[in-house]
Coordinates of C-alpha atoms (C1' of nucleotides) in Angstrom, one line a residue:
Chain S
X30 CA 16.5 -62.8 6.5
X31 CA 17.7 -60.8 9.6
X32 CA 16.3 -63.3 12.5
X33 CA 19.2 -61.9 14.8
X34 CA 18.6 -64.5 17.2
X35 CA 20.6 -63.1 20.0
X36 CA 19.1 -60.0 20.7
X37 CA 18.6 -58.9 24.4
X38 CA 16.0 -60.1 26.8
X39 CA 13.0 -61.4 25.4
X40 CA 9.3 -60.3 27.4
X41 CA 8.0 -63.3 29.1
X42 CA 5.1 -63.5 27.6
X43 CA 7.0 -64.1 24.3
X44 CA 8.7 -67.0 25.6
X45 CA 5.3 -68.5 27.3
X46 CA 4.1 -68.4 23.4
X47 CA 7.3 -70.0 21.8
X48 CA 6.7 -73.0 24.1
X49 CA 2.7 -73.3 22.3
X50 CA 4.7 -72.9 19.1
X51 CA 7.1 -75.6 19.4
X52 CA 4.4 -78.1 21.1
X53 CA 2.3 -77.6 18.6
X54 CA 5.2 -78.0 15.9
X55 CA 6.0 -81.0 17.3
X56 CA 2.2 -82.5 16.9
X57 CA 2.5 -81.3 13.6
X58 CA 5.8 -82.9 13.2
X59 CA 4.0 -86.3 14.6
X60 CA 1.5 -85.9 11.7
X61 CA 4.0 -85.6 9.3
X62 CA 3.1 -82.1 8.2
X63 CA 6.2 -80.4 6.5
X64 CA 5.1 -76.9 6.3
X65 CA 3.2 -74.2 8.6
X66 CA 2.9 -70.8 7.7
X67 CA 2.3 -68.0 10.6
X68 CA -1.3 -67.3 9.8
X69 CA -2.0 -71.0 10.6
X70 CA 0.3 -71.2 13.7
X71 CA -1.9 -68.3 15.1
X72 CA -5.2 -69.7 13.8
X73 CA -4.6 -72.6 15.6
X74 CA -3.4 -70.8 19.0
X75 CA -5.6 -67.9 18.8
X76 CA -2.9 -65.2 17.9
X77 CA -2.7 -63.0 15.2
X78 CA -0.7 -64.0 12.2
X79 CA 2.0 -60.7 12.9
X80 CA 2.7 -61.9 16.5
X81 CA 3.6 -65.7 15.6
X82 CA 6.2 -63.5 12.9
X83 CA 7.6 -61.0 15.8
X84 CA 7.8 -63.9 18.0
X85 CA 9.6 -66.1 15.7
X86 CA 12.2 -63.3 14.8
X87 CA 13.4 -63.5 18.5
X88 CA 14.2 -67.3 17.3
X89 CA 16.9 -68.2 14.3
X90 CA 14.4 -69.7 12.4
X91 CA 13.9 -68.3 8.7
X92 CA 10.7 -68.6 6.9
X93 CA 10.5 -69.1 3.8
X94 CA 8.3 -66.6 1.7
X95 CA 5.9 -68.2 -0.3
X96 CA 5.6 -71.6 2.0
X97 CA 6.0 -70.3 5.3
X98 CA 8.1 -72.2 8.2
X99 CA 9.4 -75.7 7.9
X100 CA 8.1 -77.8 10.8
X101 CA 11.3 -79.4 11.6
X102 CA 13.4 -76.5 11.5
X103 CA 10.8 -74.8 13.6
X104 CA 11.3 -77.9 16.1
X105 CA 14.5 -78.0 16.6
X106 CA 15.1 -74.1 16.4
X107 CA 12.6 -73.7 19.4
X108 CA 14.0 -76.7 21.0
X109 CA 17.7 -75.3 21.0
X110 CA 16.5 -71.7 21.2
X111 CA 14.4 -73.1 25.4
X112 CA 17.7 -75.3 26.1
X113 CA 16.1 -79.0 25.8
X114 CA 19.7 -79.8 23.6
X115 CA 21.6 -78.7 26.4
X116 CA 19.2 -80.4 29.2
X117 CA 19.0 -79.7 33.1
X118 CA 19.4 -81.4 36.2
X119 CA 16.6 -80.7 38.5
X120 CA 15.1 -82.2 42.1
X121 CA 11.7 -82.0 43.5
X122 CA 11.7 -80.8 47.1
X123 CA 8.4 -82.4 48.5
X124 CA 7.6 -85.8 48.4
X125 CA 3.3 -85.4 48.4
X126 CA 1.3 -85.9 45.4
X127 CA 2.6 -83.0 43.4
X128 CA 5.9 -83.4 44.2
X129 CA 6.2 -87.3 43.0
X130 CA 3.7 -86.9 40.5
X131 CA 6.0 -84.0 38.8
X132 CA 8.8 -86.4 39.5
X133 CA 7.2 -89.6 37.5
X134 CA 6.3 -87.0 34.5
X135 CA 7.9 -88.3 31.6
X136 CA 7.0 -85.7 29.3
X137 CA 9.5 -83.3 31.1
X138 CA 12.2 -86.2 31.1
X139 CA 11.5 -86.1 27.3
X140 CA 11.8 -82.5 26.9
X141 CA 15.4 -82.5 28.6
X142 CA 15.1 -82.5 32.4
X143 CA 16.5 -85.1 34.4
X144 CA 15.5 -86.0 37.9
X145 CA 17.8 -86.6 40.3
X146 CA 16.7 -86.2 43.6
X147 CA 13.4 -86.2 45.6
X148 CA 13.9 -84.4 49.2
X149 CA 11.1 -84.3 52.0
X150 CA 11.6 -83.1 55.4
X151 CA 9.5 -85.8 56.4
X152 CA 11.3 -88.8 58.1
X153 CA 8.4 -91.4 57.7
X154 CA 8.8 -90.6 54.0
X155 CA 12.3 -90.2 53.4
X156 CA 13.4 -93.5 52.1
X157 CA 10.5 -94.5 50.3
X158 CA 10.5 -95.3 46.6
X159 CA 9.2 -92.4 43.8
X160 CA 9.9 -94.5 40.7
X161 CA 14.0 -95.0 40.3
X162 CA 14.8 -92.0 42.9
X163 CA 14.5 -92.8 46.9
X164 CA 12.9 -89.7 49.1
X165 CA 16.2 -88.5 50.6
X166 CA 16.2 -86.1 53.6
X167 CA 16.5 -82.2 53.7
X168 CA 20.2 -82.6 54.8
X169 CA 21.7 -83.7 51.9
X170 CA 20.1 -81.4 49.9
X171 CA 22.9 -79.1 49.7
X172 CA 25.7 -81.3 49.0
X173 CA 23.8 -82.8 46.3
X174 CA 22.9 -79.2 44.3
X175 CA 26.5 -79.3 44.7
X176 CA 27.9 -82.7 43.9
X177 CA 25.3 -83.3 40.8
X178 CA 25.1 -79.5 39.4
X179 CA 21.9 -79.3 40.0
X180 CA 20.2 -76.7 37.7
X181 CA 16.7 -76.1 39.0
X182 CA 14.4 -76.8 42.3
X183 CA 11.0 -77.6 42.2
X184 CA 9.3 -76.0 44.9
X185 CA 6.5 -79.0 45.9
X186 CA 5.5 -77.6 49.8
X187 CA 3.2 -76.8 51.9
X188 CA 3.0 -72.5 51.5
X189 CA 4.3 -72.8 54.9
X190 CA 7.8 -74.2 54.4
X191 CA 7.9 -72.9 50.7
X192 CA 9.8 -70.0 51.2
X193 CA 12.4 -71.6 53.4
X194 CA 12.6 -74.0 51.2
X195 CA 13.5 -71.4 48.5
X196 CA 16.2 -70.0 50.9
X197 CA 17.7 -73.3 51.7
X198 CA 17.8 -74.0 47.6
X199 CA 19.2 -70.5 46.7
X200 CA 22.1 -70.5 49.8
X201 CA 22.8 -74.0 48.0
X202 CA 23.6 -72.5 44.5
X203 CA 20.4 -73.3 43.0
X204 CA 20.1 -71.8 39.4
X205 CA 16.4 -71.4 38.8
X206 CA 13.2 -72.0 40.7
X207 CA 9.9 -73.8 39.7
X208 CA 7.3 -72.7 42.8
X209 CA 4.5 -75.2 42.9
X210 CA 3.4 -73.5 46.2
X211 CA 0.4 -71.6 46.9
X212 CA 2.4 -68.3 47.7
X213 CA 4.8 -65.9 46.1
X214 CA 8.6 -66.8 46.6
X215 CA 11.2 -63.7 46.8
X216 CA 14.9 -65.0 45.1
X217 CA 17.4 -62.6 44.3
X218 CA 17.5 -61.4 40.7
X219 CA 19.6 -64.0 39.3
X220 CA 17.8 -67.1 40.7
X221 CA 14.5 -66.5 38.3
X222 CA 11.4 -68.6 39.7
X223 CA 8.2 -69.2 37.5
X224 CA 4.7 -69.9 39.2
X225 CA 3.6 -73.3 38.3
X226 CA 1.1 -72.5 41.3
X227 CA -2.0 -74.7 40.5
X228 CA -4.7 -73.3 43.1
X229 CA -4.1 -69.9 41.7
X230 CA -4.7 -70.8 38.7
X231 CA -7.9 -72.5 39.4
X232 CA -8.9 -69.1 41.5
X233 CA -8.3 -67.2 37.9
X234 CA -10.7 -69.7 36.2
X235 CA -13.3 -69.6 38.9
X236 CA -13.2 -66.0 38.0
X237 CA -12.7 -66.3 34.4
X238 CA -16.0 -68.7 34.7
X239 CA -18.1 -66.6 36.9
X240 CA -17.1 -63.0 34.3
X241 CA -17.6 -65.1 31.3
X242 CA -21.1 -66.0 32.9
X243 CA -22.3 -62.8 33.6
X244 CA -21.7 -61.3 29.8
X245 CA -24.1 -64.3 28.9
X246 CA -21.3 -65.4 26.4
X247 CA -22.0 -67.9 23.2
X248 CA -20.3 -69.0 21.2
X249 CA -20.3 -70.6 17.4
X250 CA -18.6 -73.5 18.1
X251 CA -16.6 -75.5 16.1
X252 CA -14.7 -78.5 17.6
X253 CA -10.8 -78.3 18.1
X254 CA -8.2 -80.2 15.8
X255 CA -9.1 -83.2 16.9
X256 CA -12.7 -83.3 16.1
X257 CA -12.1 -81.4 13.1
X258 CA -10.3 -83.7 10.6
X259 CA -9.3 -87.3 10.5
X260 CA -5.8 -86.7 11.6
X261 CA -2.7 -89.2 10.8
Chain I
X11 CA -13.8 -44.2 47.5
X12 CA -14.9 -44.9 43.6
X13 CA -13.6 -48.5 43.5
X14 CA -17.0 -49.3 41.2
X15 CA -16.0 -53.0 42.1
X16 CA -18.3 -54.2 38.4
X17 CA -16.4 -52.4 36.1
X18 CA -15.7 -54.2 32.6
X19 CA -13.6 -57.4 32.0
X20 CA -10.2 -57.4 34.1
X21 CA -6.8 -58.0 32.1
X22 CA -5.5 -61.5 33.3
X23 CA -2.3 -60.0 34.6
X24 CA -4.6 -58.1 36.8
X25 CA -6.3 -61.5 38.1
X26 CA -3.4 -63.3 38.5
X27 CA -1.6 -60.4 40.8
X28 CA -4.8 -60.6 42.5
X29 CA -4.5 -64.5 43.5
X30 CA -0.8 -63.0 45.0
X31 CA -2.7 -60.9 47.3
X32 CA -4.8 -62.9 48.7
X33 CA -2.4 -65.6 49.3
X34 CA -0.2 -63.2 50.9
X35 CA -2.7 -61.3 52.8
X36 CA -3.8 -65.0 54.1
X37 CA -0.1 -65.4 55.3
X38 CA -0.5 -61.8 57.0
X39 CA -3.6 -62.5 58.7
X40 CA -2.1 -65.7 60.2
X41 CA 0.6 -63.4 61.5
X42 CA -2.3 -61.2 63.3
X43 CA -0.7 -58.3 61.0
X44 CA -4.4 -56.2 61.2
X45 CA -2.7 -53.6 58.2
X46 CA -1.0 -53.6 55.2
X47 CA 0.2 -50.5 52.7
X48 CA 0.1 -51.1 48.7
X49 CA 4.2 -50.3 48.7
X50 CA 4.3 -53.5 51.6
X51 CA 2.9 -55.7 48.8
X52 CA 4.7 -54.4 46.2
X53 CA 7.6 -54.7 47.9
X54 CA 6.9 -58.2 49.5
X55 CA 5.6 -59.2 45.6
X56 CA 8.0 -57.4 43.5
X57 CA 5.4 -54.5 41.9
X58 CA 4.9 -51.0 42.4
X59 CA 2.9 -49.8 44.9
X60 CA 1.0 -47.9 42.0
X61 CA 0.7 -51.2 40.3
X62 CA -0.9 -52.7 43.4
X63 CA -3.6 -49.5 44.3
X64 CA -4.6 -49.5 40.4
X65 CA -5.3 -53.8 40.7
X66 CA -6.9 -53.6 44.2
X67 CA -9.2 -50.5 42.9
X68 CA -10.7 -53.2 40.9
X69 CA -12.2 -55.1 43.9
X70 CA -14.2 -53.6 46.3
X71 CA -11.5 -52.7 49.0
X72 CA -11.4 -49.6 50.1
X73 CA -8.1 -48.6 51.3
X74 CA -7.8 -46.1 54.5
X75 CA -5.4 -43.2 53.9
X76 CA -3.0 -43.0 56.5
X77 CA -2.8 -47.1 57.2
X78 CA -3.1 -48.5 53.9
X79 CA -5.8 -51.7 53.7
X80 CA -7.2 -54.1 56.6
X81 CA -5.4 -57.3 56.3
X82 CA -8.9 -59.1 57.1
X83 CA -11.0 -57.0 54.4
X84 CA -8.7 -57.3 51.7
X85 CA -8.7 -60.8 52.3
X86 CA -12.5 -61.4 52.2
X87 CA -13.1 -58.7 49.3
X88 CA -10.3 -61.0 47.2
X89 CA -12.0 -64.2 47.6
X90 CA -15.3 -62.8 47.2
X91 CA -14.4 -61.6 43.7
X92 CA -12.6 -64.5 42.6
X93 CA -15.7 -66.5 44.1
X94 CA -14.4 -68.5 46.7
X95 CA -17.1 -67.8 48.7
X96 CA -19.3 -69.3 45.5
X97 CA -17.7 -72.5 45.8
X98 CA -17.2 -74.7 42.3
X99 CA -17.7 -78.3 41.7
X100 CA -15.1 -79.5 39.4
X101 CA -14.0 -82.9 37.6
X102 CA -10.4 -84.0 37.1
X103 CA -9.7 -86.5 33.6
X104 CA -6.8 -88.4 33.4
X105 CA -6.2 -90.5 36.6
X106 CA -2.4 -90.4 36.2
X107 CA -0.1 -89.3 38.6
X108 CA -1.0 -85.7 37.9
X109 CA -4.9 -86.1 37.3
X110 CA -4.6 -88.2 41.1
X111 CA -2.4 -85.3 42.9
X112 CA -5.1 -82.4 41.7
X113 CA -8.1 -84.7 42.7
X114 CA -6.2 -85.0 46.4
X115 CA -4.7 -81.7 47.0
X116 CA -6.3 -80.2 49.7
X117 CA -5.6 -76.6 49.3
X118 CA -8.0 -76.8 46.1
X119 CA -10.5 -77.4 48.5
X120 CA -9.6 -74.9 50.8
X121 CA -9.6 -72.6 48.4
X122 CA -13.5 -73.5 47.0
X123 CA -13.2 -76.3 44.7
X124 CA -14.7 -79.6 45.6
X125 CA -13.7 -82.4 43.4
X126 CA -16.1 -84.1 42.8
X127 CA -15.5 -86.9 40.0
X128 CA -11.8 -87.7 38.5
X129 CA -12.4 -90.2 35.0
X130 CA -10.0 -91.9 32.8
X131 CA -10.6 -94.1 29.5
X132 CA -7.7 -96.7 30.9
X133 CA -10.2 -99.3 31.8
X134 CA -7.4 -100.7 33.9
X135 CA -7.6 -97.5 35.8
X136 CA -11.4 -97.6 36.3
X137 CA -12.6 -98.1 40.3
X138 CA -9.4 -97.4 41.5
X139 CA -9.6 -95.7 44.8
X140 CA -8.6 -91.6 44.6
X141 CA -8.8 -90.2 48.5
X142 CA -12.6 -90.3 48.8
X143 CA -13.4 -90.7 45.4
X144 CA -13.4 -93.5 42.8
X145 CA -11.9 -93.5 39.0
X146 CA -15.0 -93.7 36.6
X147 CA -15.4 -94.7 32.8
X148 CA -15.4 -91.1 30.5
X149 CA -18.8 -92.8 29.5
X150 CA -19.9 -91.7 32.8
X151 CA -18.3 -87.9 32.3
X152 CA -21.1 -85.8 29.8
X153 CA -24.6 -87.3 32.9
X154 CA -21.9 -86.3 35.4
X155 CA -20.9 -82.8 34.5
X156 CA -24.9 -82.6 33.9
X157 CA -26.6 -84.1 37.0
X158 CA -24.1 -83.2 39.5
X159 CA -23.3 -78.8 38.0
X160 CA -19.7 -79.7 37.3
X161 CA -18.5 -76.2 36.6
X162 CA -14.4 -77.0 35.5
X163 CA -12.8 -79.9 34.0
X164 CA -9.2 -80.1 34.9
X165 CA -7.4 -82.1 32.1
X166 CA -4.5 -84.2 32.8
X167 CA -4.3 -86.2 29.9
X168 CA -1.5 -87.0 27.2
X169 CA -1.4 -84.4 24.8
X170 CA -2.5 -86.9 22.1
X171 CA -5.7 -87.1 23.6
X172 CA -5.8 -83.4 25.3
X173 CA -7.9 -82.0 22.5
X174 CA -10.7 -84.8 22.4
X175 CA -11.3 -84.9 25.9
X176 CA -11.5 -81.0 26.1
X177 CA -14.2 -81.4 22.7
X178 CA -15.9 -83.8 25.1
X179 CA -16.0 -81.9 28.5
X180 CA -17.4 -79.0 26.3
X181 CA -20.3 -80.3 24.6
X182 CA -21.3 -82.0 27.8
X183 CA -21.8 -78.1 29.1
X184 CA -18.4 -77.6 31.1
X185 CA -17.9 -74.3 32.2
X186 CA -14.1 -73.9 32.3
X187 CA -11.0 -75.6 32.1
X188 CA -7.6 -76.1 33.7
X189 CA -5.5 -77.4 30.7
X190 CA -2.5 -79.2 32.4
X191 CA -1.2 -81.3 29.1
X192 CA 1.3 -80.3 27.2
X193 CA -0.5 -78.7 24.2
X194 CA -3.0 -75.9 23.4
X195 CA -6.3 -76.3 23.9
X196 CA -9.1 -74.8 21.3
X197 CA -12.4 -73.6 23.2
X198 CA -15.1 -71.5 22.5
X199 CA -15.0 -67.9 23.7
X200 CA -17.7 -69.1 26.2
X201 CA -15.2 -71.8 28.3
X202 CA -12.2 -70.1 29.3
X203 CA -9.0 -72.1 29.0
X204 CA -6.6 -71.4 31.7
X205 CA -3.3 -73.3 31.0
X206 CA -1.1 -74.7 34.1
X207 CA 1.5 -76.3 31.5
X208 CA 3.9 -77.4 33.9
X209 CA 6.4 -78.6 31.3
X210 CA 5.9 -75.4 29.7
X211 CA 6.2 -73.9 32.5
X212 CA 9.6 -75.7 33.5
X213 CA 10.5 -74.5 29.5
X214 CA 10.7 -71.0 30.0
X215 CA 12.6 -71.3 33.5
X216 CA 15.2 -73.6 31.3
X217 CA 15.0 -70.1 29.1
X218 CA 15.6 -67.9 32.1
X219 CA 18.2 -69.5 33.5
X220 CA 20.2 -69.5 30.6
X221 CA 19.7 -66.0 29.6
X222 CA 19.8 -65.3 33.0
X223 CA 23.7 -67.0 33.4
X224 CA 24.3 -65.2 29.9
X225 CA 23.7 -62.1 31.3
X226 CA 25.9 -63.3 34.9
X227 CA 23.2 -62.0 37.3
X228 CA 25.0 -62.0 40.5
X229 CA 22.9 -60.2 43.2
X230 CA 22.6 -58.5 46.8
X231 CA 20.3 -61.3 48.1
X232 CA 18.9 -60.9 51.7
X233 CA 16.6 -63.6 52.1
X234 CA 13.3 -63.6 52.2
X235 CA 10.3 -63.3 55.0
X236 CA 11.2 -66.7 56.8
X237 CA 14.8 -65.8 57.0
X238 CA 14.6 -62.4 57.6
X239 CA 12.4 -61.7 60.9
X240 CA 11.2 -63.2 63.4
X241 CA 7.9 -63.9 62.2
X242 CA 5.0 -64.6 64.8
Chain P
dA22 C1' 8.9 -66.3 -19.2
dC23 C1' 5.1 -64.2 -17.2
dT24 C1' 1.3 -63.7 -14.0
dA25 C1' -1.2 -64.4 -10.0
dA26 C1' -1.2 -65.8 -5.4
dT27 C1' 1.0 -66.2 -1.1
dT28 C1' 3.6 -65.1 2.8
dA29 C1' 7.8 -63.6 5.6
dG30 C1' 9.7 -59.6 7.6
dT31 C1' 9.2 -55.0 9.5
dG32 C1' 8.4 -49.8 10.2
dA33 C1' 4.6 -47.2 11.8
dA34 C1' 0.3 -46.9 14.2
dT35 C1' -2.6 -48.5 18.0
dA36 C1' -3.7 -50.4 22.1
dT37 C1' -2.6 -51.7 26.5
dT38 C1' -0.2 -51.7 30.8
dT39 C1' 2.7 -49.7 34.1
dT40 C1' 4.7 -46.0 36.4
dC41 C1' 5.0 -41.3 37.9
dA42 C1' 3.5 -37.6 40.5
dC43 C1' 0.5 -35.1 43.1
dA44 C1' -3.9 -33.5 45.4
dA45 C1' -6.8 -35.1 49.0
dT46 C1' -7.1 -37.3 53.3
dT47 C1' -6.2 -39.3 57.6
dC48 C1' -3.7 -40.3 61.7
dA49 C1' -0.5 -39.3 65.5
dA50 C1' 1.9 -36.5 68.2
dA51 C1' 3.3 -32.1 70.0
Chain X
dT8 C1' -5.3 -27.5 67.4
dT9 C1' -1.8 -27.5 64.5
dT10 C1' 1.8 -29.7 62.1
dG11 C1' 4.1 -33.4 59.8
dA12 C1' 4.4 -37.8 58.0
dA13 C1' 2.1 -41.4 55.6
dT14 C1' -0.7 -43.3 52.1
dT15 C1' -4.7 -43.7 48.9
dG16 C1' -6.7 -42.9 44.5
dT17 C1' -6.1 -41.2 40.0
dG18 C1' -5.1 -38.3 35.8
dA19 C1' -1.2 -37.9 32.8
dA20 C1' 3.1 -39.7 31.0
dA21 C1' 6.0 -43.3 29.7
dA22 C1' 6.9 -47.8 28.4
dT23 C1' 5.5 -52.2 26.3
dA24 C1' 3.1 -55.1 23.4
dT25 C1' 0.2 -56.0 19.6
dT26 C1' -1.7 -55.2 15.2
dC27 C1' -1.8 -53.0 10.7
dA28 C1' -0.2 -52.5 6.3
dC29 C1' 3.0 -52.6 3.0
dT30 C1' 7.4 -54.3 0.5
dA31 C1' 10.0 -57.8 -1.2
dA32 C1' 10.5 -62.4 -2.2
dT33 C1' 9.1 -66.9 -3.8
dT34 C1' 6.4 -70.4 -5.8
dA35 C1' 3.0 -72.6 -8.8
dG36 C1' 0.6 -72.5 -12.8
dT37 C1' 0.0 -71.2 -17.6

DNA sequence: ACTAATTAGTGAATATTTTCACAATTCAAA
DNA sequence: TTTGAATTGTGAAAATATTCACTAATTAGT
């Protein structure tokens, strides 16, 4: 019953896992499922039973003993606990693929993060159209961090211009960073910036791929949720 | 001068700090720079230098004692272990605006990964033009991944249908895949999963700038490498 | 009511990762 | 050649993170 709530910095990697945790709540949610205890949250995301608990003590979520968690409660606790009530303002600096394609997603609309500005320091794009927003030039990037409270910069550039970028963002009262670049980005300690960086992630794969190769892995496989069961 | 270089199964931290050297021993050898110490990357990548000589003794780089490591070895020791040099073919499903900006950004290839197919089940979608490439029928996806090696599927699909493509993908002999929906994705312990969320991802920045205004970070910021030399 | 089964919460034990600290080595310069 | 500064590589120590294992609580069934 103790689920302080507001302890003191949480690791990382705990908050990484309470995003899978309130995803999956929410699919459970969609299926109507009322109740979820932690040894099936961790079944289903490949975590022991004891971590889903330590994890969900950080949140103000109880359980209830003999049942488990109750998926809405879990929802909106996680939800409230990662800020989607409160909601941000964010722009995308980068009008290529990435950049518009990040600035179309809906599902990040939906989990509280409004769009307002697409920036490019491209003149043959700036004025074209990226679904309600127009591509608006580099200079009037800082008067509109300013003017709209913008919350959080998404970092869509060549690896090139990123960390400028990143300057220009930060010297503009920026308040977070979302680095879709292909290099590391240096901010001062109270500007965090997480690494949405793609190619990396492909290079860890590659070499996930190639290690998982060389043990001669198999596997007893069984298919996913959605192959498993005739869902709702 | 151990540096065995086939030691046993790297922790993913370690391979993702590794993807950070590279890229920014890549920017360093565009410079000319010919040398770099482990406390330089640290420094540049916010570690220890300790942190950095333990990872890199996992490659085969040997680092020279009074100069630290040659910009142009450490480069080609990192993408020989992560297998750039290898090369990967990989498929992208889900021709939405995300599935379309993977299957065009160029750095992927750069970086060893030819696309090579990009599928969706939105007949509407099917024969649209993607850079070189066009959209096929997922009917076409399990001969594909066969006849043509496709190593990694790169899924950029709505969560509802994340699990079934990925069920798909992995009966028809995928290697590996880049999860970019919103969910978690089941595999067998023989197809690594590497996730590249972005919504999560833009989740637990939402987290950290709260926490991180809770806490009323202010900072000494001197800005980073493109504002702070003159660079070559 | 009582019993059996289940499950959250948590202190203690493990396991893992990071950092410290120092010997060994190399380079540059006097 | 000698000295001094720099820097790797690595055991040992410290810090973190995860898992175990047990208690207390709650429910369902009889």
């Amino acid at each position: 019953m103790t689920t302080s709530g507001k302890d003191n910095s949480i690791p990382g990697a705990v908050v990484s896992r309470l995003t899978k945790y309130l995803t999956h709540a929410q699919v459970l949610r969609g299926e109507g499922v009322q109740w979820v205890s932690s040894s099936e949250l961790g079944e289903e995301l490949g975590l022991t039973s004891a971590t889903v608990r330590k994890d969900l003590a950080h949140v103000s979520v109880g359980g209830i003993t003999n049942r488990g968690y109750e998926v809405t409660v879990l929802c909106d606790a996680l939800l409230s606990f990662l800020g989607v009530d409160v909601g941000w303002n964010a722009i995308v600096v980068g009008a290529g693929n990435l950049g518009k394609a990040l600035a179309l997603h809906g599902e990040l609309f939906r989990h509280g993060f409004a769009i307002c500005g697409v920036f490019d320091s491209d003149g043959r794009k700036v004025g074209m159209r990226v679904g309600g927003l127009t591509v608006r030039p580099m200079s009037e990037l800082a008067a509109t961090i300013h003017d709209e409270r913008v919350d959080i910069g998404v970092i869509a550039v060549p690896a090139a211009a990123a960390q400028s970028v990143a300057d220009l963002l930060i010297i503009s009262g920026i308040r977070g960073l979302l680095n879709l670049s292909l290099i590391h980005i240096v901010a001062p300690s109270n500007v965090p910036v997480v690494d949405g960086r793609l190619v990396a992630r492909m290079l860890e794969l590659g070499h996930a791929v190639r290690t998982s190769a060389a043990r001669g892995d198999t596997s007893d496989y069984r298919l996913g949720r959605v192959g498993r069961s005739e869902d709702a």
